[in-house]
């Protein structure tokens, strides 16, 4: 029996007092109607400090919000535009693992 392909996952780095983080969350809920909800896993700086710091170190991210495609290793820092966010998340659904 073969193992199923790993499920695509996008990490969303957020933190308290971050207007851009709130804007991204609203964009995901309203215009995108939650269509990527099963793909995204939030990692909150104050709520999950150890995991947040590990992700920041691994991917070299210096700001929030950020979307990180854990399959391809791609990072989206420009999360203010609906088109960019939707394209990134759509690509993450079909991304090939790094090194394959």
XYZ file of C-alpha atoms in Angstrom:
100
model
C 0.000 0.000 0.000
C 1.390 3.426 -0.904
C 1.267 6.473 1.312
C -1.038 9.233 0.132
C 0.617 12.385 -1.175
C 1.276 14.896 1.587
C -1.529 17.421 1.947
C -0.698 20.909 0.751
C -0.447 23.423 3.569
C 0.012 27.169 3.706
C 1.114 28.785 6.937
C -0.253 32.244 7.654
C 1.981 34.196 10.014
C 0.041 36.718 12.087
C 0.418 38.723 15.269
C -1.452 41.058 17.605
C -1.923 44.725 16.661
C -1.384 44.035 12.962
C -3.873 45.852 10.726
C -2.548 44.080 7.622
C -3.100 40.712 9.336
C -6.718 41.638 10.014
C -7.138 42.811 6.421
C -5.819 39.475 5.111
C -8.133 37.498 7.399
C -11.118 39.533 6.177
C -10.062 38.996 2.558
C -9.908 35.243 3.096
C -13.351 35.239 4.769
C -15.271 37.707 2.592
C -14.147 38.023 -1.060
C -12.595 34.545 -1.139
C -15.507 33.131 0.921
C -13.318 30.733 2.862
C -12.517 28.666 -0.240
C -8.937 28.136 0.982
C -9.795 27.588 4.670
C -8.751 23.923 4.615
C -5.389 24.839 3.119
C -4.333 27.559 5.573
C -3.000 27.071 9.088
C -2.492 30.264 11.101
C 0.655 30.593 13.215
C 0.244 33.442 15.683
C 3.310 35.197 17.121
C 1.892 35.659 20.630
C -0.206 32.477 20.723
C 2.426 30.094 19.334
C 5.762 31.844 19.942
C 8.012 28.778 19.572
C 6.459 27.627 16.313
C 6.346 31.208 15.015
C 10.062 31.700 15.654
C 10.908 28.351 14.038
C 8.949 29.222 10.897
C 10.492 32.720 10.744
C 13.980 31.250 11.023
C 13.332 28.496 8.477
C 11.839 30.741 5.794
C 13.624 34.021 6.591
C 10.383 35.958 6.954
C 10.754 39.414 8.503
C 7.155 40.716 8.507
C 3.545 39.803 9.068
C 1.267 38.870 7.573
C 2.999 36.305 5.421
C 1.752 33.251 3.572
C 4.158 30.330 3.274
C 3.573 27.364 0.974
C 5.240 24.549 2.915
C 5.213 22.243 -0.126
C 7.087 24.507 -2.545
C 8.811 26.777 -0.031
C 7.348 29.884 -1.686
C 6.594 32.911 0.499
C 4.104 35.713 -0.189
C 4.751 38.939 1.708
C 2.597 41.208 -0.478
C -0.742 40.062 0.929
C -2.640 43.288 0.274
C -3.957 42.398 -3.170
C -6.781 39.940 -3.750
C -5.311 38.794 -7.070
C -1.887 38.022 -5.612
C -3.306 36.162 -2.624
C -5.734 34.097 -4.704
C -3.042 33.215 -7.275
C -0.613 32.186 -4.509
C -3.182 29.987 -2.759
C -4.386 28.445 -6.016
C -0.795 27.555 -6.941
C -0.234 26.128 -3.442
C -3.060 23.658 -3.976
C -1.178 22.051 -6.868
C 2.436 22.749 -5.853
C 5.110 20.138 -6.303
C 7.253 19.389 -3.253
C 10.686 20.978 -3.178
C 13.261 18.652 -4.725
C 10.791 16.507 -6.693
